């Protein structure tokens, strides 16, 4: 795993945006694997700036998102579909018909999971996947558990994740208790992965992730098995290593 430690959040975001920009320039019809949460927002801002400066063209880009709460409507301002529209898609020339977020309103959940997985394959796989990391080491919504799922599936959120994500909702009770998420193998199908972390609250998870051992108790630690992963994190997130 390649590790880049940055001075702060801004530098982390700039370097991550450059890596994405590089892929889009080299392959205009690329497939981007996208993530939500507060961490990638600075990177998305960087991409929007580059688009406005005329450096990037998203017209042929496709995107696939890692996860979505369940159940949640796409126009709910806490849904990940809403987040993606507002943080990135509305500000660049991507065709929203080419953007795929798991269906948080699906009545047939199994079919929705299969459809998401099939979409990734149909697009020819993800060229570059961005990941954040939960305080407990989760990636997407693959929470620490004895057994992890390979493919897109419905999962329950742990208490710690519900608490951590409550800051975006009116109250903890409003946080959905379930989500649809790409599985470990869905993530591993990406040709290249960038994982971002910022702040002291991620330091424990980053320490476990780069410890040189793998454990399903820290799903991010499995990334050590992927041939092309770059961790970009700030000094605070790296402070326990
Ligand atoms: C959420 C998302 C993850 C994200 C993580 C960290 O639960 N499902 O994809 O990486 O939490 O979020 P943040 O970047 O806000 O710390």
mmCIF file of C-alpha atoms and ligand atoms in Angstrom:
data_model
loop_
_atom_site.group_PDB
_atom_site.id
_atom_site.type_symbol
_atom_site.label_atom_id
_atom_site.label_comp_id
_atom_site.label_asym_id
_atom_site.label_seq_id
_atom_site.Cartn_x
_atom_site.Cartn_y
_atom_site.Cartn_z
ATOM 1 C CA UNK A 1 0.000 0.000 0.000
ATOM 2 C CA UNK A 2 1.246 3.439 -0.896
ATOM 3 C CA UNK A 3 0.888 5.959 1.956
ATOM 4 C CA UNK A 4 0.820 9.736 1.540
ATOM 5 C CA UNK A 5 0.695 11.734 4.780
ATOM 6 C CA UNK A 6 -0.403 15.329 4.296
ATOM 7 C CA UNK A 7 -0.200 18.373 6.552
ATOM 8 C CA UNK A 8 -3.955 18.839 6.691
ATOM 9 C CA UNK A 9 -7.388 18.147 5.190
ATOM 10 C CA UNK A 10 -6.877 20.679 2.373
ATOM 11 C CA UNK A 11 -3.686 19.032 1.152
ATOM 12 C CA UNK A 12 -5.278 15.563 1.384
ATOM 13 C CA UNK A 13 -8.217 16.787 -0.704
ATOM 14 C CA UNK A 14 -5.993 18.463 -3.310
ATOM 15 C CA UNK A 15 -3.867 15.350 -3.865
ATOM 16 C CA UNK A 16 -6.956 13.130 -4.083
ATOM 17 C CA UNK A 17 -8.598 15.491 -6.608
ATOM 18 C CA UNK A 18 -5.410 15.386 -8.709
ATOM 19 C CA UNK A 19 -5.497 11.589 -8.773
ATOM 20 C CA UNK A 20 -9.118 11.594 -9.943
ATOM 21 C CA UNK A 21 -8.421 14.337 -12.495
ATOM 22 C CA UNK A 22 -5.577 12.267 -13.918
ATOM 23 C CA UNK A 23 -7.859 9.257 -14.483
ATOM 24 C CA UNK A 24 -10.573 11.398 -16.129
ATOM 25 C CA UNK A 25 -8.012 13.027 -18.448
ATOM 26 C CA UNK A 26 -6.418 9.742 -19.435
ATOM 27 C CA UNK A 27 -9.721 7.927 -19.914
ATOM 28 C CA UNK A 28 -12.628 10.311 -20.580
ATOM 29 C CA UNK A 29 -15.136 7.408 -20.480
ATOM 30 C CA UNK A 30 -13.857 6.148 -17.135
ATOM 31 C CA UNK A 31 -15.915 4.624 -14.328
ATOM 32 C CA UNK A 32 -15.480 6.344 -10.967
ATOM 33 C CA UNK A 33 -16.333 4.669 -7.678
ATOM 34 C CA UNK A 34 -17.615 7.384 -5.349
ATOM 35 C CA UNK A 35 -18.146 7.716 -1.619
ATOM 36 C CA UNK A 36 -20.056 9.998 0.716
ATOM 37 C CA UNK A 37 -19.364 11.284 4.220
ATOM 38 C CA UNK A 38 -17.609 14.512 5.135
ATOM 39 C CA UNK A 39 -14.141 13.313 4.111
ATOM 40 C CA UNK A 40 -14.401 13.410 0.287
ATOM 41 C CA UNK A 41 -16.204 16.783 0.151
ATOM 42 C CA UNK A 42 -12.940 18.737 -0.268
ATOM 43 C CA UNK A 43 -11.897 16.399 -3.064
ATOM 44 C CA UNK A 44 -15.228 16.933 -4.842
ATOM 45 C CA UNK A 45 -14.749 20.706 -4.478
ATOM 46 C CA UNK A 46 -11.324 20.317 -6.079
ATOM 47 C CA UNK A 47 -12.841 18.431 -9.015
ATOM 48 C CA UNK A 48 -15.541 21.094 -9.451
ATOM 49 C CA UNK A 49 -12.840 23.794 -9.522
ATOM 50 C CA UNK A 50 -10.911 21.900 -12.179
ATOM 51 C CA UNK A 51 -14.099 21.476 -14.211
ATOM 52 C CA UNK A 52 -14.845 25.203 -13.978
ATOM 53 C CA UNK A 53 -11.289 25.980 -15.032
ATOM 54 C CA UNK A 54 -11.930 23.942 -18.189
ATOM 55 C CA UNK A 55 -9.487 21.196 -17.196
ATOM 56 C CA UNK A 56 -12.020 18.374 -16.913
ATOM 57 C CA UNK A 57 -14.873 16.993 -18.976
ATOM 58 C CA UNK A 58 -17.332 14.636 -17.239
ATOM 59 C CA UNK A 59 -19.614 14.125 -20.249
ATOM 60 C CA UNK A 60 -18.498 10.526 -20.833
ATOM 61 C CA UNK A 61 -17.831 9.642 -17.188
ATOM 62 C CA UNK A 62 -19.923 7.010 -15.390
ATOM 63 C CA UNK A 63 -20.043 6.699 -11.622
ATOM 64 C CA UNK A 64 -21.051 4.065 -9.118
ATOM 65 C CA UNK A 65 -21.576 4.819 -5.440
ATOM 66 C CA UNK A 66 -20.542 2.621 -2.574
ATOM 67 C CA UNK A 67 -23.664 2.711 -0.487
ATOM 68 C CA UNK A 68 -27.041 4.209 0.397
ATOM 69 C CA UNK A 69 -29.136 4.225 3.546
ATOM 70 C CA UNK A 70 -32.184 1.946 3.572
ATOM 71 C CA UNK A 71 -34.938 2.862 3.469
ATOM 72 C CA UNK A 72 -34.520 6.441 2.284
ATOM 73 C CA UNK A 73 -35.998 8.485 -0.565
ATOM 74 C CA UNK A 74 -33.576 9.978 -3.099
ATOM 75 C CA UNK A 75 -34.864 13.496 -2.426
ATOM 76 C CA UNK A 76 -34.376 13.169 1.343
ATOM 77 C CA UNK A 77 -31.541 15.591 2.104
ATOM 78 C CA UNK A 78 -29.759 12.889 4.126
ATOM 79 C CA UNK A 79 -29.763 10.345 1.304
ATOM 80 C CA UNK A 80 -26.498 9.629 -0.418
ATOM 81 C CA UNK A 81 -28.167 10.296 -3.798
ATOM 82 C CA UNK A 82 -28.996 13.806 -2.585
ATOM 83 C CA UNK A 83 -25.453 14.211 -1.234
ATOM 84 C CA UNK A 84 -23.876 13.227 -4.566
ATOM 85 C CA UNK A 85 -26.131 15.534 -6.563
ATOM 86 C CA UNK A 86 -25.367 18.470 -4.298
ATOM 87 C CA UNK A 87 -21.680 17.880 -3.647
ATOM 88 C CA UNK A 88 -20.671 16.967 -7.196
ATOM 89 C CA UNK A 89 -23.112 16.007 -9.948
ATOM 90 C CA UNK A 90 -25.054 19.313 -10.060
ATOM 91 C CA UNK A 91 -21.806 21.247 -10.528
ATOM 92 C CA UNK A 92 -20.152 19.355 -13.391
ATOM 93 C CA UNK A 93 -21.289 18.162 -16.820
ATOM 94 C CA UNK A 94 -21.867 14.547 -15.819
ATOM 95 C CA UNK A 95 -25.054 12.983 -17.213
ATOM 96 C CA UNK A 96 -27.041 11.933 -14.110
ATOM 97 C CA UNK A 97 -28.352 8.948 -16.094
ATOM 98 C CA UNK A 98 -24.751 7.702 -15.950
ATOM 99 C CA UNK A 99 -24.558 7.911 -12.146
ATOM 100 C CA UNK A 100 -25.573 4.932 -10.046
ATOM 101 C CA UNK A 101 -26.339 4.915 -6.330
ATOM 102 C CA UNK A 102 -27.927 1.823 -4.715
ATOM 103 C CA UNK A 103 -31.716 2.144 -4.635
ATOM 104 C CA UNK A 104 -32.692 3.183 -1.106
ATOM 105 C CA UNK A 105 -36.386 2.784 -1.948
ATOM 106 C CA UNK A 106 -36.244 -0.699 -3.479
ATOM 107 C CA UNK A 107 -39.111 -3.004 -2.561
ATOM 108 C CA UNK A 108 -37.118 -5.999 -3.751
ATOM 109 C CA UNK A 109 -33.850 -5.448 -1.906
ATOM 110 C CA UNK A 110 -32.117 -8.524 -3.279
ATOM 111 C CA UNK A 111 -32.884 -7.467 -6.842
ATOM 112 C CA UNK A 112 -31.621 -3.940 -6.116
ATOM 113 C CA UNK A 113 -28.342 -5.318 -4.736
ATOM 114 C CA UNK A 114 -27.919 -7.584 -7.728
ATOM 115 C CA UNK A 115 -28.700 -4.716 -10.097
ATOM 116 C CA UNK A 116 -25.998 -2.559 -8.478
ATOM 117 C CA UNK A 117 -23.435 -5.325 -8.715
ATOM 118 C CA UNK A 118 -24.419 -6.090 -12.336
ATOM 119 C CA UNK A 119 -24.118 -2.409 -13.202
ATOM 120 C CA UNK A 120 -20.498 -2.347 -12.028
ATOM 121 C CA UNK A 121 -19.710 -5.369 -14.216
ATOM 122 C CA UNK A 122 -21.698 -4.069 -17.179
ATOM 123 C CA UNK A 123 -19.688 -0.818 -17.069
ATOM 124 C CA UNK A 124 -16.497 -2.852 -17.269
ATOM 125 C CA UNK A 125 -15.485 -2.351 -13.641
ATOM 126 C CA UNK A 126 -14.415 0.685 -11.639
ATOM 127 C CA UNK A 127 -11.232 2.476 -12.721
ATOM 128 C CA UNK A 128 -10.714 4.429 -9.510
ATOM 129 C CA UNK A 129 -12.603 3.961 -6.252
ATOM 130 C CA UNK A 130 -12.474 6.503 -3.435
ATOM 131 C CA UNK A 131 -13.150 5.315 0.100
ATOM 132 C CA UNK A 132 -13.525 7.025 3.421
ATOM 133 C CA UNK A 133 -13.094 5.081 6.649
ATOM 134 C CA UNK A 134 -15.409 4.813 9.642
ATOM 135 C CA UNK A 135 -14.039 5.380 13.147
ATOM 136 C CA UNK A 136 -14.439 1.624 13.644
ATOM 137 C CA UNK A 137 -12.618 0.803 10.400
ATOM 138 C CA UNK A 138 -15.690 0.284 8.217
ATOM 139 C CA UNK A 139 -15.513 0.890 4.470
ATOM 140 C CA UNK A 140 -18.742 1.669 2.643
ATOM 141 C CA UNK A 141 -21.093 0.189 5.228
ATOM 142 C CA UNK A 142 -19.053 -2.989 5.690
ATOM 143 C CA UNK A 143 -19.022 -2.896 9.463
ATOM 144 C CA UNK A 144 -16.613 -4.912 11.656
ATOM 145 C CA UNK A 145 -18.049 -8.427 11.884
ATOM 146 C CA UNK A 146 -16.792 -11.971 12.010
ATOM 147 C CA UNK A 147 -18.007 -12.595 8.463
ATOM 148 C CA UNK A 148 -17.932 -9.924 5.793
ATOM 149 C CA UNK A 149 -20.050 -10.027 2.640
ATOM 150 C CA UNK A 150 -18.441 -10.163 -0.787
ATOM 151 C CA UNK A 151 -21.041 -8.368 -2.875
ATOM 152 C CA UNK A 152 -23.651 -5.596 -2.624
ATOM 153 C CA UNK A 153 -26.003 -6.402 0.243
ATOM 154 C CA UNK A 154 -28.366 -5.031 2.881
ATOM 155 C CA UNK A 155 -26.671 -4.521 6.218
ATOM 156 C CA UNK A 156 -27.453 -3.223 9.693
ATOM 157 C CA UNK A 157 -25.440 -0.273 11.008
ATOM 158 C CA UNK A 158 -23.508 -0.615 14.252
ATOM 159 C CA UNK A 159 -24.329 1.589 17.239
ATOM 160 C CA UNK A 160 -21.036 3.434 16.788
ATOM 161 C CA UNK A 161 -21.801 4.262 13.138
ATOM 162 C CA UNK A 162 -25.334 5.386 13.985
ATOM 163 C CA UNK A 163 -23.850 7.675 16.657
ATOM 164 C CA UNK A 164 -21.116 8.983 14.339
ATOM 165 C CA UNK A 165 -23.631 9.714 11.553
ATOM 166 C CA UNK A 166 -26.238 11.248 13.906
ATOM 167 C CA UNK A 167 -24.512 14.615 13.428
ATOM 168 C CA UNK A 168 -26.089 14.863 9.981
ATOM 169 C CA UNK A 169 -29.624 14.127 11.240
ATOM 170 C CA UNK A 170 -32.034 15.980 13.540
ATOM 171 C CA UNK A 171 -31.632 13.227 16.131
ATOM 172 C CA UNK A 172 -30.029 9.811 16.562
ATOM 173 C CA UNK A 173 -33.466 8.164 16.158
ATOM 174 C CA UNK A 174 -33.676 9.600 12.643
ATOM 175 C CA UNK A 175 -30.557 7.787 11.412
ATOM 176 C CA UNK A 176 -31.658 4.815 9.268
ATOM 177 C CA UNK A 177 -30.598 1.544 10.878
ATOM 178 C CA UNK A 178 -29.875 -0.199 7.586
ATOM 179 C CA UNK A 179 -28.033 0.443 4.365
ATOM 180 C CA UNK A 180 -27.291 -1.113 0.998
ATOM 181 C CA UNK A 181 -23.566 -1.335 0.479
ATOM 182 C CA UNK A 182 -21.072 -2.717 -1.961
ATOM 183 C CA UNK A 183 -19.286 -5.699 -0.417
ATOM 184 C CA UNK A 184 -15.574 -6.267 0.003
ATOM 185 C CA UNK A 185 -15.207 -8.013 -3.326
ATOM 186 C CA UNK A 186 -17.253 -5.340 -5.118
ATOM 187 C CA UNK A 187 -14.739 -2.797 -3.790
ATOM 188 C CA UNK A 188 -11.794 -5.018 -4.677
ATOM 189 C CA UNK A 189 -12.923 -5.236 -8.303
ATOM 190 C CA UNK A 190 -11.788 -1.601 -8.664
ATOM 191 C CA UNK A 191 -8.516 -1.357 -10.559
ATOM 192 C CA UNK A 192 -7.243 1.352 -8.265
ATOM 193 C CA UNK A 193 -8.385 2.438 -4.789
ATOM 194 C CA UNK A 194 -7.722 5.661 -2.900
ATOM 195 C CA UNK A 195 -8.673 5.748 0.772
ATOM 196 C CA UNK A 196 -8.914 9.102 2.552
ATOM 197 C CA UNK A 197 -8.797 9.909 6.252
ATOM 198 C CA UNK A 198 -8.600 13.147 8.176
ATOM 199 C CA UNK A 199 -8.588 14.000 11.851
ATOM 200 C CA UNK A 200 -7.765 12.378 15.176
ATOM 201 C CA UNK A 201 -11.087 10.478 15.292
ATOM 202 C CA UNK A 202 -9.740 8.246 12.484
ATOM 203 C CA UNK A 203 -6.297 7.657 14.033
ATOM 204 C CA UNK A 204 -7.175 4.364 15.742
ATOM 205 C CA UNK A 205 -8.748 2.938 12.588
ATOM 206 C CA UNK A 206 -5.764 3.998 10.444
ATOM 207 C CA UNK A 207 -3.339 2.451 12.938
ATOM 208 C CA UNK A 208 -5.158 -0.898 12.733
ATOM 209 C CA UNK A 209 -5.516 -0.629 8.975
ATOM 210 C CA UNK A 210 -1.767 -0.277 8.330
ATOM 211 C CA UNK A 211 -0.645 -2.595 11.138
ATOM 212 C CA UNK A 212 0.472 -5.334 8.758
ATOM 213 C CA UNK A 213 -2.215 -7.773 9.862
ATOM 214 C CA UNK A 214 -5.672 -8.210 8.418
ATOM 215 C CA UNK A 215 -8.823 -8.692 10.430
ATOM 216 C CA UNK A 216 -12.536 -8.483 9.679
ATOM 217 C CA UNK A 217 -12.731 -6.503 12.948
ATOM 218 C CA UNK A 218 -11.282 -3.651 10.837
ATOM 219 C CA UNK A 219 -12.662 -4.108 7.309
ATOM 220 C CA UNK A 220 -10.266 -1.457 5.940
ATOM 221 C CA UNK A 221 -7.304 -3.662 6.924
ATOM 222 C CA UNK A 222 -8.299 -6.068 4.111
ATOM 223 C CA UNK A 223 -7.181 -3.408 1.642
ATOM 224 C CA UNK A 224 -3.636 -4.656 2.255
ATOM 225 C CA UNK A 225 -4.573 -7.521 -0.101
ATOM 226 C CA UNK A 226 -5.411 -5.242 -3.064
ATOM 227 C CA UNK A 227 -2.574 -4.585 -5.533
ATOM 228 C CA UNK A 228 -3.164 -0.843 -6.029
ATOM 229 C CA UNK A 229 -4.245 1.078 -2.938
ATOM 230 C CA UNK A 230 -3.122 4.551 -1.881
ATOM 231 C CA UNK A 231 -3.897 5.865 1.587
ATOM 232 C CA UNK A 232 -3.969 9.659 1.628
ATOM 233 C CA UNK A 233 -4.389 10.937 5.165
ATOM 234 C CA UNK A 234 -3.466 13.957 7.212
ATOM 235 C CA UNK A 235 -1.032 14.010 10.124
ATOM 236 C CA UNK A 236 -3.813 13.780 12.697
ATOM 237 C CA UNK A 237 -5.265 10.626 11.174
ATOM 238 C CA UNK A 238 -1.749 9.159 10.969
ATOM 239 C CA UNK A 239 -0.746 10.244 14.477
ATOM 240 C CA UNK A 240 -0.967 6.791 16.119
ATOM 241 C CA UNK A 241 1.065 4.945 13.482
HETATM 242 C C1 LIG B 1 -20.217 6.617 6.495
HETATM 243 C C2 LIG B 1 -20.125 6.063 5.055
HETATM 244 C C3 LIG B 1 -18.721 5.726 4.668
HETATM 245 C C4 LIG B 1 -17.798 6.849 5.117
HETATM 246 C C5 LIG B 1 -17.754 6.881 6.625
HETATM 247 C C6 LIG B 1 -16.921 8.023 7.185
HETATM 248 O O1 LIG B 1 -20.923 5.816 7.378
HETATM 249 N N1 LIG B 1 -20.953 4.942 4.789
HETATM 250 O O2 LIG B 1 -18.640 5.516 3.262
HETATM 251 O O3 LIG B 1 -16.504 6.618 4.638
HETATM 252 O O4 LIG B 1 -19.032 6.882 7.199
HETATM 253 O O5 LIG B 1 -17.590 9.239 7.106
HETATM 254 P P1 LIG B 1 -16.881 10.623 7.338
HETATM 255 O O6 LIG B 1 -16.052 10.861 6.124
HETATM 256 O O7 LIG B 1 -18.004 11.608 7.465
HETATM 257 O O8 LIG B 1 -16.075 10.519 8.569
#
